């Protein structure tokens, strides 16, 4: 037990003539303890200034694992020599008789020592003996090393070169009495108690020095996932720009609000199970604002508000199908309808929450991601307002330069893909999509005809991967995420 070793060491110091223990290695052997354990105690006694310590460095050659084998089997050159019959043997036969490493090393050594020669005179090369007998000097040397005897430098260097021996170094300690030497370690008090003060015993107490550098236990607190940290930064930006957050607490949506209300035709490819997760139970919704639903049916079938519509037979059953929302634009649609029903007033809304798409999973795409969406609803809004708003929004994300590429969304016209120049990455990248909601979407809701809605969307995952230097989205989100990453990820400030 550690205390016994400590006791034995202090006692031996007290009893020793010169007040020292010459070598902790011998002491460990004497008390039958592992030297490492003794070193631990020596270090703590030294810290308590009960002893002083001097290092003693040791080194000696030890056999490598390869040499261990030769100790019993003989050196490879001797094993090879013994395998060469008096009348010689073909190299191939010889190699087949000895383990691979022995025949190669052995042959080289035996040739070097001129014990054997290669006779190529007749056809296949033959190994022949050049001496009648040999002594296994190498094995003897290895045995000497194993026994701890010194070898002449030349021999040691030769064995070292053959990687048969290696230098083993270790340290022991000469231990002497320290300033605070005692045969008993005085348990250092770790705190000043009222009893000590009352009894006055504090005067004779030895207090454990306070280690002001000790880090102490890190406060165990909650850790925000990087996505949540970036989400809160996006929230701050939206709120600072006067936007209100939309309620997104419904992953399950009806096709009506997710697609139909957005004037997305019922045969649109995004509406089949290849792209969308449809629910089997509850498979369908049936509570809709019927008057509004009728107007949506009408605009899909016949258009209106300057639109030709799609001219197909719109089916209620299709709109009833429940799904995992494919975009938070479904929430925008509900909020705009509500705004129209409650009597239009200008509004700025945003949403940040999960959306689900039955897409192939790859380094940057999972079957779900967090969509960030913003919209401004007001009279006379134009594409210019959208571009200016995007510039303001992305400049707060640190993206001062934007470019816009015409695009297509079923629910916005005109639509633009947004590209931003990332100074961190030194390249242009797609940072989102945007557009002006179509009148075929807004008018059936009951919004005044001169009200326009500019909107845009992006993801949370892409900026978070860039900010945290995460290359594969699986390392950011999902069951493979290492909790240490969540616990140790720094705070990344965007755009400041
Ligand atoms: O987030 C995306 N890119 C991005 C965003 C920010 C960023 O860094 C910040 C500045 C610091 C870096 C990159 N994208 C959108 C672009 C691409 O990554 C794209 O390949 C993947 N997109 C997702 C959809 O994938 C199928 C990102 C996601 C996306 C795309 C479009 C919308 C929302 C999310 C939308 C919309 C919309 C359009 C009009 C009206 C309303 C909403």
Coordinates of C-alpha atoms and ligand atoms in Angstrom, one line a residue:
X1 CA 0.0 0.0 0.0
X2 CA 1.4 3.5 -0.8
X3 CA 1.4 4.6 2.8
X4 CA 3.5 1.6 3.8
X5 CA 6.0 2.4 1.0
X6 CA 6.1 6.0 2.1
X7 CA 6.6 4.9 5.7
X8 CA 9.4 2.5 4.8
X9 CA 11.1 5.2 2.7
X10 CA 11.0 7.9 5.5
X11 CA 12.1 5.3 8.1
X12 CA 15.0 4.2 5.9
X13 CA 16.0 7.8 5.5
X14 CA 15.8 8.4 9.2
X15 CA 17.8 5.2 9.9
X16 CA 20.4 5.7 7.1
X17 CA 23.9 6.9 8.2
X18 CA 24.2 9.7 5.7
X19 CA 20.5 10.6 5.8
X20 CA 20.0 9.5 2.2
X21 CA 18.8 6.6 0.1
X22 CA 21.4 6.2 -2.7
X23 CA 19.1 4.7 -5.4
X24 CA 15.3 4.5 -5.4
X25 CA 15.6 1.6 -7.8
X26 CA 17.4 -0.5 -5.2
X27 CA 14.9 0.7 -2.6
X28 CA 12.0 -0.4 -4.7
X29 CA 13.5 -3.8 -5.2
X30 CA 14.3 -4.0 -1.5
X31 CA 10.7 -3.3 -0.5
X32 CA 9.4 -5.5 -3.4
X33 CA 7.5 -2.6 -5.0
X34 CA 7.2 -1.4 -8.6
X35 CA 9.7 1.5 -9.0
X36 CA 7.0 3.6 -10.7
X37 CA 4.9 3.4 -7.6
X38 CA 7.9 4.5 -5.5
X39 CA 8.5 7.4 -7.9
X40 CA 4.9 8.6 -7.3
X41 CA 5.5 8.8 -3.6
X42 CA 8.9 10.4 -4.0
X43 CA 7.4 13.1 -6.1
X44 CA 4.7 13.9 -3.5
X45 CA 7.2 13.8 -0.6
X46 CA 9.4 16.2 -2.6
X47 CA 6.4 18.5 -3.2
X48 CA 5.9 18.5 0.6
X49 CA 9.6 19.4 1.0
X50 CA 10.1 16.4 3.2
X51 CA 12.8 15.0 0.9
X52 CA 15.1 16.3 -1.8
X53 CA 15.8 14.3 -4.9
X54 CA 18.6 13.9 -7.4
X55 CA 18.1 12.2 -10.7
X56 CA 20.2 9.2 -11.6
X57 CA 20.1 8.3 -15.3
X58 CA 20.6 4.7 -16.4
X59 CA 20.9 3.1 -19.8
X60 CA 21.6 -0.4 -21.0
X61 CA 21.2 -2.4 -24.1
X62 CA 18.3 -4.8 -24.3
X63 CA 17.4 -7.4 -27.0
X64 CA 14.8 -6.5 -29.6
X65 CA 12.0 -9.0 -30.0
X66 CA 13.8 -10.4 -33.2
X67 CA 17.0 -11.0 -31.1
X68 CA 14.9 -12.8 -28.4
X69 CA 14.2 -15.5 -30.9
X70 CA 17.9 -15.9 -31.8
X71 CA 18.8 -16.3 -28.2
X72 CA 17.3 -19.8 -28.2
X73 CA 17.3 -20.7 -31.9
X74 CA 20.8 -19.3 -32.7
X75 CA 21.7 -16.4 -34.9
X76 CA 20.2 -16.5 -38.4
X77 CA 23.7 -16.9 -40.0
X78 CA 24.4 -20.0 -37.9
X79 CA 20.9 -21.4 -38.5
X80 CA 21.5 -21.0 -42.2
X81 CA 25.0 -22.5 -42.1
X82 CA 23.7 -25.5 -40.3
X83 CA 21.1 -25.9 -43.0
X84 CA 23.8 -26.1 -45.7
X85 CA 24.8 -29.7 -46.2
X86 CA 28.4 -30.5 -46.9
X87 CA 27.6 -30.9 -50.6
X88 CA 25.8 -27.6 -50.8
X89 CA 22.1 -26.9 -51.6
X90 CA 20.2 -24.8 -54.0
X91 CA 19.3 -21.4 -52.8
X92 CA 15.6 -22.1 -53.3
X93 CA 15.7 -25.3 -51.3
X94 CA 17.6 -23.5 -48.6
X95 CA 15.1 -20.7 -48.4
X96 CA 12.3 -23.2 -48.2
X97 CA 13.9 -24.8 -45.2
X98 CA 14.2 -21.7 -43.1
X99 CA 11.7 -19.0 -42.0
X100 CA 11.7 -16.0 -44.4
X101 CA 13.5 -13.5 -42.2
X102 CA 16.1 -16.1 -41.0
X103 CA 17.1 -17.2 -44.5
X104 CA 17.4 -13.6 -45.8
X105 CA 19.3 -12.1 -42.9
X106 CA 21.2 -15.4 -42.3
X107 CA 22.4 -15.7 -45.9
X108 CA 23.6 -12.1 -46.0
X109 CA 25.4 -12.5 -42.7
X110 CA 26.9 -15.9 -43.6
X111 CA 28.1 -14.5 -46.9
X112 CA 29.6 -11.5 -45.1
X113 CA 31.3 -13.8 -42.7
X114 CA 32.6 -15.9 -45.7
X115 CA 31.0 -19.0 -44.2
X116 CA 29.2 -19.8 -47.4
X117 CA 29.4 -18.9 -51.0
X118 CA 27.0 -19.0 -54.0
X119 CA 28.1 -21.4 -56.7
X120 CA 26.5 -20.4 -60.0
X121 CA 28.7 -22.6 -62.1
X122 CA 26.0 -25.2 -62.8
X123 CA 22.5 -24.1 -63.7
X124 CA 20.5 -23.2 -60.5
X125 CA 22.7 -21.3 -58.0
X126 CA 23.8 -23.5 -55.1
X127 CA 24.9 -22.4 -51.6
X128 CA 28.1 -24.2 -50.5
X129 CA 30.0 -24.1 -47.3
X130 CA 33.4 -22.3 -47.3
X131 CA 34.3 -23.5 -43.8
X132 CA 33.7 -26.7 -41.9
X133 CA 32.3 -25.3 -38.7
X134 CA 31.3 -22.0 -37.2
X135 CA 30.8 -20.6 -33.7
X136 CA 27.7 -18.4 -33.0
X137 CA 29.4 -15.3 -31.8
X138 CA 26.2 -13.2 -32.3
X139 CA 24.2 -15.5 -30.1
X140 CA 26.9 -15.3 -27.4
X141 CA 26.9 -11.6 -27.6
X142 CA 23.1 -11.5 -27.3
X143 CA 23.2 -13.7 -24.3
X144 CA 25.8 -11.4 -22.7
X145 CA 23.5 -8.4 -23.3
X146 CA 20.5 -10.3 -22.0
X147 CA 22.6 -11.0 -18.9
X148 CA 23.2 -7.3 -18.5
X149 CA 26.9 -7.5 -19.3
X150 CA 28.6 -4.7 -21.2
X151 CA 29.8 -5.5 -24.8
X152 CA 32.8 -3.9 -26.5
X153 CA 31.6 -0.8 -28.4
X154 CA 32.3 -2.4 -31.8
X155 CA 30.2 -5.5 -31.1
X156 CA 27.4 -3.4 -29.6
X157 CA 27.3 -1.1 -32.6
X158 CA 27.2 -4.1 -34.9
X159 CA 24.3 -5.6 -33.1
X160 CA 22.6 -2.2 -32.9
X161 CA 23.0 -1.9 -36.7
X162 CA 21.4 -5.3 -37.1
X163 CA 18.5 -4.0 -34.9
X164 CA 19.1 -6.9 -32.5
X165 CA 19.7 -4.6 -29.5
X166 CA 18.4 -1.2 -28.5
X167 CA 19.3 1.2 -25.8
X168 CA 16.9 1.2 -22.8
X169 CA 17.2 4.3 -20.6
X170 CA 15.5 4.9 -17.3
X171 CA 15.8 7.1 -14.2
X172 CA 16.1 6.4 -10.5
X173 CA 16.6 8.9 -7.7
X174 CA 19.0 9.6 -4.9
X175 CA 16.7 10.7 -2.0
X176 CA 17.8 12.8 0.9
X177 CA 16.0 14.4 3.9
X178 CA 14.2 17.6 3.0
X179 CA 13.7 20.9 4.9
X180 CA 10.5 19.5 6.3
X181 CA 11.7 15.9 6.8
X182 CA 9.8 13.8 9.4
X183 CA 9.3 10.1 9.7
X184 CA 5.6 10.8 9.6
X185 CA 3.9 12.8 6.9
X186 CA 2.0 15.5 8.7
X187 CA -1.4 15.5 7.1
X188 CA -1.6 19.0 5.8
X189 CA -4.8 20.7 6.7
X190 CA -6.8 21.7 3.5
X191 CA -9.0 24.3 5.3
X192 CA -9.0 26.5 8.4
X193 CA -11.9 25.3 10.5
X194 CA -13.8 27.1 13.3
X195 CA -12.5 24.4 15.7
X196 CA -8.9 25.2 14.8
X197 CA -9.5 28.9 15.5
X198 CA -11.4 28.1 18.7
X199 CA -8.7 25.6 19.9
X200 CA -5.8 27.7 18.5
X201 CA -4.5 24.5 16.9
X202 CA -4.2 26.4 13.6
X203 CA -0.9 27.8 15.0
X204 CA 0.7 24.3 14.8
X205 CA -1.2 23.2 11.8
X206 CA 0.5 22.7 8.4
X207 CA -1.8 23.9 5.7
X208 CA -1.8 22.4 2.2
X209 CA -0.6 25.3 -0.1
X210 CA -3.5 26.6 -2.1
X211 CA -2.9 25.9 -5.8
X212 CA -4.3 29.0 -7.4
X213 CA -3.4 27.6 -10.8
X214 CA -5.6 24.5 -10.4
X215 CA -8.4 24.8 -13.0
X216 CA -11.0 23.3 -10.7
X217 CA -13.8 21.3 -12.1
X218 CA -15.2 22.9 -15.2
X219 CA -18.8 24.0 -14.4
X220 CA -21.0 21.4 -16.0
X221 CA -23.6 23.3 -17.8
X222 CA -25.7 22.8 -20.9
X223 CA -24.0 22.9 -24.2
X224 CA -25.7 24.4 -27.3
X225 CA -25.3 22.4 -30.5
X226 CA -23.5 24.6 -33.1
X227 CA -26.7 24.7 -35.1
X228 CA -28.6 26.2 -32.2
X229 CA -25.8 28.7 -31.7
X230 CA -26.1 29.8 -35.3
X231 CA -29.9 29.7 -35.1
X232 CA -29.8 32.2 -32.2
X233 CA -27.5 34.5 -34.2
X234 CA -29.9 34.4 -37.1
X235 CA -32.8 35.1 -34.7
X236 CA -30.9 38.1 -33.4
X237 CA -30.4 39.4 -36.9
X238 CA -34.1 39.0 -37.9
X239 CA -35.4 40.6 -34.6
X240 CA -32.9 43.4 -35.0
X241 CA -34.4 44.0 -38.5
X242 CA -37.9 44.1 -37.0
X243 CA -39.1 40.6 -37.9
X244 CA -41.4 38.4 -35.9
X245 CA -40.9 34.7 -35.5
X246 CA -43.6 32.4 -37.0
X247 CA -44.8 29.4 -35.0
X248 CA -43.2 26.4 -36.7
X249 CA -44.1 23.7 -34.1
X250 CA -45.8 21.4 -36.6
X251 CA -43.6 19.1 -38.6
X252 CA -46.7 17.4 -40.0
X253 CA -48.6 19.5 -42.5
X254 CA -51.3 18.9 -45.0
X255 CA -50.5 19.0 -48.8
X256 CA -53.0 21.9 -48.9
X257 CA -50.8 24.3 -46.9
X258 CA -47.5 22.8 -48.0
X259 CA -48.2 22.8 -51.7
X260 CA -51.7 23.9 -52.9
X261 CA -51.9 27.2 -51.0
X262 CA -48.5 28.0 -52.6
X263 CA -50.0 27.5 -56.1
X264 CA -47.8 24.3 -56.5
X265 CA -49.7 22.1 -59.0
X266 CA -50.8 18.7 -57.8
X267 CA -48.8 16.9 -60.4
X268 CA -45.6 18.8 -59.5
X269 CA -42.7 16.3 -59.2
X270 CA -41.9 17.6 -55.6
X271 CA -45.3 16.2 -54.6
X272 CA -44.6 12.6 -55.1
X273 CA -43.1 10.3 -52.6
X274 CA -39.7 10.4 -54.2
X275 CA -39.2 13.9 -52.7
X276 CA -41.8 14.1 -49.9
X277 CA -42.4 11.9 -46.8
X278 CA -46.2 11.3 -46.9
X279 CA -47.9 10.0 -43.7
X280 CA -49.8 6.7 -43.5
X281 CA -51.5 7.7 -40.2
X282 CA -53.0 10.2 -39.9
X283 CA -53.0 9.9 -43.8
X284 CA -55.3 12.9 -44.5
X285 CA -56.6 16.2 -43.0
X286 CA -60.1 17.4 -43.5
X287 CA -60.4 20.7 -41.7
X288 CA -59.7 23.5 -44.1
X289 CA -61.2 27.0 -44.4
X290 CA -63.7 25.8 -47.1
X291 CA -64.2 29.1 -48.8
X292 CA -60.4 29.6 -49.1
X293 CA -60.0 26.1 -50.3
X294 CA -62.5 26.7 -53.1
X295 CA -60.6 29.7 -54.2
X296 CA -57.4 27.8 -54.2
X297 CA -59.1 25.1 -56.3
X298 CA -60.3 27.7 -58.7
X299 CA -57.0 29.5 -59.2
X300 CA -55.3 26.1 -59.8
X301 CA -57.9 25.1 -62.3
X302 CA -58.9 28.4 -64.0
X303 CA -56.4 31.0 -62.7
X304 CA -57.7 34.5 -62.1
X305 CA -55.9 37.7 -60.8
X306 CA -54.2 37.9 -64.3
X307 CA -53.2 34.2 -64.2
X308 CA -54.3 31.5 -66.6
X309 CA -54.0 28.9 -63.8
X310 CA -52.9 25.3 -64.6
X311 CA -56.2 24.1 -66.2
X312 CA -56.2 20.7 -64.6
X313 CA -58.8 19.0 -62.4
X314 CA -57.8 19.9 -58.9
X315 CA -58.5 17.1 -56.4
X316 CA -59.4 17.7 -52.7
X317 CA -58.1 14.2 -51.8
X318 CA -54.6 15.2 -53.1
X319 CA -54.7 18.4 -50.9
X320 CA -55.7 16.4 -47.9
X321 CA -52.7 14.1 -47.9
X322 CA -50.6 14.7 -44.8
X323 CA -46.8 14.9 -45.0
X324 CA -43.7 16.0 -43.2
X325 CA -43.4 19.6 -44.3
X326 CA -40.8 20.1 -47.1
X327 CA -40.3 23.8 -46.4
X328 CA -41.3 26.3 -43.7
X329 CA -42.9 28.3 -46.6
X330 CA -46.0 26.2 -45.5
X331 CA -46.0 28.1 -42.3
X332 CA -45.5 31.4 -44.2
X333 CA -48.6 30.5 -46.2
X334 CA -50.7 29.9 -43.0
X335 CA -49.4 33.2 -41.5
X336 CA -50.2 35.2 -44.7
X337 CA -53.7 33.7 -44.8
X338 CA -54.2 34.6 -41.1
X339 CA -52.9 38.1 -41.8
X340 CA -55.5 38.4 -44.6
X341 CA -58.3 37.1 -42.5
X342 CA -57.5 39.3 -39.6
X343 CA -57.4 42.4 -41.9
X344 CA -54.2 43.2 -43.7
X345 CA -51.4 45.2 -42.1
X346 CA -47.8 45.3 -43.1
X347 CA -45.8 42.4 -41.6
X348 CA -42.3 41.0 -41.4
X349 CA -42.1 37.4 -40.5
X350 CA -39.3 34.8 -40.2
X351 CA -39.0 31.1 -39.4
X352 CA -36.2 28.8 -38.5
X353 CA -37.1 25.2 -38.1
X354 CA -36.8 21.6 -39.5
X355 CA -38.0 20.6 -42.9
X356 CA -38.0 17.2 -44.4
X357 CA -37.1 16.1 -48.0
X358 CA -36.9 12.5 -49.2
X359 CA -33.5 13.2 -50.9
X360 CA -30.4 11.2 -51.3
X361 CA -28.1 11.7 -48.3
X362 CA -24.6 13.0 -49.2
X363 CA -21.8 15.1 -47.6
X364 CA -24.0 18.2 -47.6
X365 CA -27.6 16.8 -47.6
X366 CA -29.6 14.9 -45.1
X367 CA -33.3 14.0 -45.3
X368 CA -34.0 16.9 -43.0
X369 CA -32.4 20.3 -42.5
X370 CA -33.3 23.6 -40.8
X371 CA -34.8 26.1 -43.2
X372 CA -34.4 29.8 -42.5
X373 CA -37.1 31.9 -44.1
X374 CA -37.9 35.6 -44.1
X375 CA -40.8 37.5 -45.7
X376 CA -42.0 41.1 -45.9
X377 CA -45.6 41.7 -46.7
X378 CA -46.7 45.2 -47.7
X379 CA -48.3 47.4 -50.3
X380 CA -46.3 48.1 -53.4
X381 CA -43.2 46.0 -52.6
X382 CA -40.9 45.4 -55.6
X383 CA -38.0 43.2 -56.6
X384 CA -35.8 46.1 -55.6
X385 CA -37.2 45.9 -52.0
X386 CA -36.3 42.2 -52.0
X387 CA -32.7 42.8 -53.3
X388 CA -32.2 45.6 -50.7
X389 CA -33.6 43.5 -47.9
X390 CA -31.3 40.6 -48.9
X391 CA -28.3 42.8 -49.0
X392 CA -29.1 44.1 -45.5
X393 CA -29.7 40.6 -44.2
X394 CA -26.6 39.0 -45.7
X395 CA -24.4 41.9 -44.8
X396 CA -25.3 41.2 -41.2
X397 CA -24.1 37.7 -41.8
X398 CA -20.8 39.1 -43.0
X399 CA -21.6 38.7 -46.7
X400 CA -21.3 42.1 -48.1
X401 CA -21.4 41.2 -51.8
X402 CA -24.4 39.4 -53.4
X403 CA -25.2 38.3 -56.9
X404 CA -28.6 37.2 -58.1
X405 CA -29.4 34.5 -60.7
X406 CA -32.9 34.2 -62.1
X407 CA -34.5 31.0 -60.9
X408 CA -37.9 29.3 -60.7
X409 CA -40.1 28.4 -57.8
X410 CA -43.8 27.4 -58.3
X411 CA -44.9 30.0 -55.7
X412 CA -42.7 33.0 -56.5
X413 CA -42.4 35.0 -59.7
X414 CA -39.8 36.5 -60.3
X415 CA -37.5 34.2 -58.4
X416 CA -33.7 34.5 -57.8
X417 CA -31.0 32.3 -56.5
X418 CA -28.8 34.3 -54.2
X419 CA -25.0 34.0 -54.4
X420 CA -22.7 35.6 -51.8
X421 CA -18.9 36.2 -51.8
X422 CA -17.4 34.4 -48.7
X423 CA -14.3 36.3 -47.6
X424 CA -13.4 33.3 -45.4
X425 CA -13.5 30.8 -48.3
X426 CA -12.4 33.4 -50.9
X427 CA -15.2 32.2 -53.2
X428 CA -18.7 32.9 -54.4
X429 CA -21.3 30.4 -53.1
X430 CA -25.0 29.8 -53.3
X431 CA -26.5 31.2 -50.1
X432 CA -30.2 30.8 -50.7
X433 CA -33.2 31.3 -52.9
X434 CA -35.9 34.1 -53.0
X435 CA -38.7 35.6 -54.9
X436 CA -42.0 37.5 -54.8
X437 CA -45.0 35.3 -53.9
X438 CA -47.4 34.9 -56.9
X439 CA -50.7 36.6 -56.9
X440 CA -52.2 33.2 -57.5
X441 CA -51.0 32.4 -53.9
X442 CA -51.8 35.8 -52.3
X443 CA -55.1 36.8 -53.8
X444 CA -57.1 33.7 -52.9
X445 CA -56.0 34.4 -49.3
X446 CA -57.9 37.7 -49.4
X447 CA -54.9 40.0 -49.3
X448 CA -55.5 43.4 -51.0
X449 CA -54.4 43.3 -54.7
X450 CA -51.7 46.0 -54.1
X451 CA -50.1 43.9 -51.4
X452 CA -46.9 42.1 -52.4
X453 CA -44.8 39.7 -50.4
X454 CA -41.0 39.4 -50.9
X455 CA -39.5 36.2 -49.4
X456 CA -36.3 34.3 -49.2
X457 CA -34.9 31.1 -47.8
X458 CA -31.7 29.4 -46.9
X459 CA -30.4 26.7 -44.6
X460 CA -28.9 26.7 -41.2
X461 CA -26.6 23.7 -41.8
X462 CA -24.5 25.2 -44.7
X463 CA -23.4 28.3 -42.8
X464 CA -22.8 26.3 -39.6
X465 CA -20.7 23.8 -41.5
X466 CA -18.7 26.7 -43.0
X467 CA -18.3 28.5 -39.7
X468 CA -17.3 25.4 -37.7
X469 CA -15.2 23.9 -40.6
X470 CA -17.3 20.8 -40.6
X471 CA -16.9 19.0 -43.9
X472 CA -19.5 16.3 -43.7
X473 CA -23.1 17.2 -42.6
X474 CA -23.3 13.8 -40.8
X475 CA -20.7 15.1 -38.3
X476 CA -22.9 18.1 -37.6
X477 CA -26.4 16.6 -37.4
X478 CA -27.7 13.2 -36.7
X479 CA -26.9 10.1 -34.7
X480 CA -23.2 10.1 -35.6
X481 CA -22.5 13.5 -34.0
X482 CA -19.9 13.2 -31.3
X483 CA -21.1 14.8 -28.1
X484 CA -17.6 16.1 -27.5
X485 CA -18.0 18.2 -30.6
X486 CA -21.1 19.7 -29.1
X487 CA -19.4 20.2 -25.7
X488 CA -16.2 21.6 -27.1
X489 CA -17.3 23.7 -30.1
X490 CA -16.4 27.4 -29.8
X491 CA -18.7 30.3 -30.2
X492 CA -18.4 31.4 -33.9
X493 CA -19.4 35.0 -34.5
X494 CA -20.8 35.6 -37.9
X495 CA -20.1 38.6 -40.1
X496 CA -18.8 41.0 -37.4
Ligands
LIG1 O1 -28.2 27.8 -47.3 C1 -27.7 27.7 -48.3 N1 -26.4 28.2 -48.5 C2 -25.7 28.9 -47.6 C3 -26.3 29.9 -46.8 C4 -25.5 30.7 -45.9 C5 -24.2 30.5 -45.9 O2 -23.3 31.3 -45.1 C6 -23.8 32.4 -44.5 C7 -23.5 33.6 -44.9 C8 -22.8 33.1 -43.7 C9 -23.6 29.6 -46.7 C10 -24.3 28.8 -47.6 N2 -28.3 27.2 -49.4 C11 -29.7 26.9 -49.4 C12 -27.6 27.1 -50.7 C13 -27.1 25.7 -51.0 O3 -26.4 25.2 -49.8 C14 -28.1 24.6 -51.5 O4 -27.3 23.7 -52.1 C15 -28.9 23.9 -50.5 N3 -30.0 24.6 -50.1 C16 -31.0 23.9 -49.3 C17 -32.1 23.2 -50.1 O5 -31.5 22.0 -50.6 C18 -32.4 21.3 -51.3 C19 -29.9 25.6 -49.0 C20 -31.3 25.1 -48.6 C21 -32.4 26.0 -49.1 C22 -32.7 26.4 -50.4 C23 -33.7 27.2 -50.7 C24 -34.6 27.7 -49.7 C25 -34.4 27.3 -48.4 C26 -33.3 26.5 -48.1 C27 -35.6 28.6 -50.1 C28 -36.5 29.3 -50.3 C29 -37.5 30.3 -50.6 C30 -37.6 30.9 -51.8 C31 -38.5 31.8 -52.1 C32 -39.4 32.1 -51.1 C33 -39.4 31.6 -49.9 C34 -38.4 30.6 -49.6

